[in-house]
CSV table of C-alpha atoms in Angstrom, one decimal:
chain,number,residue,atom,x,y,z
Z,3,UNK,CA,130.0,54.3,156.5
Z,4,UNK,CA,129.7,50.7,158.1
Z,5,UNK,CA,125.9,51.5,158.4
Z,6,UNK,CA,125.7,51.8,154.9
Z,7,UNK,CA,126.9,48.6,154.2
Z,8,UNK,CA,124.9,47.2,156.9
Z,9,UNK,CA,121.6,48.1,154.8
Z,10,UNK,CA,120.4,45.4,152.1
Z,11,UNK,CA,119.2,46.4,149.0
Z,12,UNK,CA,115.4,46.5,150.1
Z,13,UNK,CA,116.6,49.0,152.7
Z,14,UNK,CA,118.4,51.5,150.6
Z,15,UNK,CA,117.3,54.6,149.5
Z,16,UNK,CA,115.6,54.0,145.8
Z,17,UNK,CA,116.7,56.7,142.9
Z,18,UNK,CA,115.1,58.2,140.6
Z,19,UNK,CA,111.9,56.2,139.2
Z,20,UNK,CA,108.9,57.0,137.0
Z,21,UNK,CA,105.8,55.5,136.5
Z,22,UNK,CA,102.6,56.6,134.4
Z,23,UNK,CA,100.3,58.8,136.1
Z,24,UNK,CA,96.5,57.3,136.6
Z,25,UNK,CA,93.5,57.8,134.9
Z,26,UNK,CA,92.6,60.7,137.4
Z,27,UNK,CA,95.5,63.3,135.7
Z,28,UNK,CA,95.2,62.4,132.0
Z,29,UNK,CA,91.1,62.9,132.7
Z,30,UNK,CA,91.7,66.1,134.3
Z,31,UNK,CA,94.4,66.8,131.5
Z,32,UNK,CA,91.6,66.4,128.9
Z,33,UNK,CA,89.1,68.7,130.2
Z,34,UNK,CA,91.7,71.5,130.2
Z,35,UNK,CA,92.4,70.9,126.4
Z,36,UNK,CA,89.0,70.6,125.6
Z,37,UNK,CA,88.5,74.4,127.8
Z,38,UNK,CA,91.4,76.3,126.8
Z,39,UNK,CA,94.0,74.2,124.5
Z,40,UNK,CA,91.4,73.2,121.2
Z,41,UNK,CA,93.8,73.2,118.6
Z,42,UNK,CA,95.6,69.9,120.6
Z,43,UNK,CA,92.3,67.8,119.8
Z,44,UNK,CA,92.0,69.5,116.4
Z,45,UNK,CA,95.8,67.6,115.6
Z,46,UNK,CA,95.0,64.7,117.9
Z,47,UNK,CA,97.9,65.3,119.8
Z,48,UNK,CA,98.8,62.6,122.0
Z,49,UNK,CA,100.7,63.0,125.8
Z,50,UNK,CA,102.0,60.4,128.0
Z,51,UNK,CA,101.4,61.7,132.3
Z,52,UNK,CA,104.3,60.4,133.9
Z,53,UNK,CA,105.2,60.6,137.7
Z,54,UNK,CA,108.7,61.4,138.9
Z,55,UNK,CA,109.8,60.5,142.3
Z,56,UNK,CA,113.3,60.8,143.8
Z,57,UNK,CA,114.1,59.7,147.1
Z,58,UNK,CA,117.3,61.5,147.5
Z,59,UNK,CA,116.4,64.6,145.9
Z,60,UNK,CA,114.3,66.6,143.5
Z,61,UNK,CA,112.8,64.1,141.4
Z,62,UNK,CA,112.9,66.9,138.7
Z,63,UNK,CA,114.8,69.9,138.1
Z,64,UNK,CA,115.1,72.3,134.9
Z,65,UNK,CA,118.1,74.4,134.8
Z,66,UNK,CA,119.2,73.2,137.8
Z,67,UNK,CA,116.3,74.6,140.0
Z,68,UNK,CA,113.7,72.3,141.1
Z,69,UNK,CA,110.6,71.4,138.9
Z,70,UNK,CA,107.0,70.7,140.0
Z,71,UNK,CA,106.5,69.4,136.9
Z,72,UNK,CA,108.6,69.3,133.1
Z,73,UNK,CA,107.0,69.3,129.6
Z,74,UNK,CA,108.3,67.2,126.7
Z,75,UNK,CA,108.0,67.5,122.9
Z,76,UNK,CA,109.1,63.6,122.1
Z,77,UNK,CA,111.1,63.6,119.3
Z,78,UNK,CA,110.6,61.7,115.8
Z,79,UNK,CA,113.0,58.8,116.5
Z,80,UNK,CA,110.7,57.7,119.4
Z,81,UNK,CA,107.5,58.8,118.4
Z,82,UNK,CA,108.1,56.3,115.6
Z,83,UNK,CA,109.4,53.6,118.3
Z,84,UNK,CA,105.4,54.0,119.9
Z,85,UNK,CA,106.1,56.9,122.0
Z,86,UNK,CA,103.5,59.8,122.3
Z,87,UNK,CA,104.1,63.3,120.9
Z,88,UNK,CA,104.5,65.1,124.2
Z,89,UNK,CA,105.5,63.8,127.8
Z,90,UNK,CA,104.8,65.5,130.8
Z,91,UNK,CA,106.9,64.3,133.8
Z,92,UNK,CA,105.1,65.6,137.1
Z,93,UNK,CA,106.9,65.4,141.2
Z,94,UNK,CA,104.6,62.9,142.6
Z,95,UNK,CA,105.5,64.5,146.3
Z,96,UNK,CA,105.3,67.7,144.8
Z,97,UNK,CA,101.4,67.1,143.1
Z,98,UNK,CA,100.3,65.2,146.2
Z,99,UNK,CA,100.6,68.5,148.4
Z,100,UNK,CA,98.8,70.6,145.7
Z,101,UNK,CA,95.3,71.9,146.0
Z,102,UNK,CA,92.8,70.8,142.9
Z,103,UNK,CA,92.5,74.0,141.3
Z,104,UNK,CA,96.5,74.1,142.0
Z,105,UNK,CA,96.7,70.9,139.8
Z,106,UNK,CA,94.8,72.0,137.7
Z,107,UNK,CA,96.6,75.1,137.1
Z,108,UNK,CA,100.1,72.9,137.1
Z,109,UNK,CA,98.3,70.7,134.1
Z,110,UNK,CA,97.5,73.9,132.4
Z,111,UNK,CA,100.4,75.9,132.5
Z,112,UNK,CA,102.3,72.5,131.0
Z,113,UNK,CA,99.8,72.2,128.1
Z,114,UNK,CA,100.0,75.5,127.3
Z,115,UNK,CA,103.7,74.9,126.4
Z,116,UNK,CA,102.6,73.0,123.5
Z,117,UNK,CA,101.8,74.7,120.3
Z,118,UNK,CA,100.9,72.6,116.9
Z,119,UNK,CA,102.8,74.3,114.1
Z,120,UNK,CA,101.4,75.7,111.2
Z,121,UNK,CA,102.0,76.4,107.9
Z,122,UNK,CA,101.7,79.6,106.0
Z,123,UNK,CA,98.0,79.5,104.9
Z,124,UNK,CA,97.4,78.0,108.7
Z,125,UNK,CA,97.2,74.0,108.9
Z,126,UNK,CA,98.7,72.0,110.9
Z,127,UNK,CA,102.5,70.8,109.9
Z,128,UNK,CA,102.8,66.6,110.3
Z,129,UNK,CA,105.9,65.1,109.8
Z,130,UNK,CA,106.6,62.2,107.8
Z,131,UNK,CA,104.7,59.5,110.0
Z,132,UNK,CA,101.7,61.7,109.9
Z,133,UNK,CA,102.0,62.9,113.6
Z,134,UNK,CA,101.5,67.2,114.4
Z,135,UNK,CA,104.7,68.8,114.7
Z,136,UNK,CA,104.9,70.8,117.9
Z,137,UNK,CA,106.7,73.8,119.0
Z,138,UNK,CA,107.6,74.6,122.7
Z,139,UNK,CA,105.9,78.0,124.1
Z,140,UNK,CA,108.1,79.7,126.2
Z,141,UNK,CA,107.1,81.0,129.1
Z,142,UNK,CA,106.4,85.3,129.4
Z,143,UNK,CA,108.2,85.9,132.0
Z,144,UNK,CA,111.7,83.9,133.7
Z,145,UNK,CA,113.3,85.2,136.5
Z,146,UNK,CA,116.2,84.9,138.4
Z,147,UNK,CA,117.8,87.1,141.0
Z,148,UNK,CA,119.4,87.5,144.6
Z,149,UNK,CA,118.1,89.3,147.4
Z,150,UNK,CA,121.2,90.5,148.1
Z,151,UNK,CA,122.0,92.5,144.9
Z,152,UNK,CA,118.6,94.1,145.3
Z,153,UNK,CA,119.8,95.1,148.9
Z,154,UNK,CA,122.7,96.8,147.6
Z,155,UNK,CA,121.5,98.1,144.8
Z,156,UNK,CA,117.8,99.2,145.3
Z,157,UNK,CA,115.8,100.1,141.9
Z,158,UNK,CA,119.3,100.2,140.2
Z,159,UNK,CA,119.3,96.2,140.3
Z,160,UNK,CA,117.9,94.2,137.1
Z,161,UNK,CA,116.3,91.7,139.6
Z,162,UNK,CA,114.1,94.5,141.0
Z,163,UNK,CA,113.5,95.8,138.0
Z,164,UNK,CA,111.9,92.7,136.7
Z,165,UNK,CA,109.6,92.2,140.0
Z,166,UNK,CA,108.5,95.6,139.3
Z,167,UNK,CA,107.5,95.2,135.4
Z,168,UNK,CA,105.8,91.7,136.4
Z,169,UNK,CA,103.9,93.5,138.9
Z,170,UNK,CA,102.8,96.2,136.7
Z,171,UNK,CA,101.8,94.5,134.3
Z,172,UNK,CA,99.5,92.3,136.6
Z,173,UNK,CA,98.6,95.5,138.1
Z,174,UNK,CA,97.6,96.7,134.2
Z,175,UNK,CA,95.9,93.2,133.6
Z,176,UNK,CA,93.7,92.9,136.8
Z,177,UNK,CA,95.5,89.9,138.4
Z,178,UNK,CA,97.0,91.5,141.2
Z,179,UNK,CA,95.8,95.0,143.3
Z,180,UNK,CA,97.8,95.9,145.8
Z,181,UNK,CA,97.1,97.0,149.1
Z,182,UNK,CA,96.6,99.6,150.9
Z,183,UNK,CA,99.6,100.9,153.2
């Protein structure tokens, strides 16, 4: 404990900060709308790149697991304070150790989270500053499970059962072939 005291304030671990991300991601970011995400130019959508970094710990985490990176839908209140429509928060340590076509993937994955809203005959919903209203995508597939229940249990366990209807439907969809035994 005396160490700790011993440290000055230079010295000590920081927490939590955040910083925008450079050019470089929100670049990046565009090219992926422009290729798969179209209807988030079409409401000129706008998203603030934000870097997480935590010194102690997971600089982000979403139901308690850690998070490579988090999407945002901002709400009204700050949107009208200046804010963007979305955020996406990124683990700086985290992106540094990804491939490109990992990052881009990471990018991607986030933006496809955001969907504009639309009415009954098919526009875009604003709200009452003008700005697209966004809904969250959730994602196809969530899992959760311990190796231990599927040792117990076998194909009887809800955790195996889910690796095994992921992996047929990759199977079904071309993404992933087995091997050969």
């Amino acid at each position: 404990w005396q160490d700790l005291y011993l440290l000055t304030p230079l010295e000590q671990p920081m927490p939590k900060t955040y910083h925008e991300c450079d050019s470089f991601i929100s670049d990046t970011a565009r090219k992926i709308i422009q290729k798969y995400h179209p209807d988030l130019i079409e409401a000129d959508v706008t998203i603030m790149y934000m870097f997480a970094r935590n010194d102690k710990g997971d600089a982000l985490t979403h139901g308690g697991y850690p998070a490579t990176a988090l999407a945002k839908i901002n709400n009204l209140r700050d949107r009208v304070a200046g804010l963007t429509d979305a955020t996406i928060l990124i683990d700086e340590e985290r992106w540094e150790e990804l491939s490109d076509e990992s990052k881009d993937a990471l990018l991607d994955h986030e933006l496809h989270h955001f969907v504009v809203r639309r009415n009954k005959i098919g526009a875009f919903e604003y709200d009452d500053q003008n700005r697209p209203l966004l809904r969250m995508r959730k994602h196809d597939w969530q899992m959760g499970g311990f190796n231990e229940i599927v040792k117990r249990h076998r194909e009887a366990a809800l955790e195996y059962q889910a690796v095994e209807h992921v992996n047929s439907t990759w199977v079904q969809m071309e993404l992933f072939v087995p091997s050969a035994a």
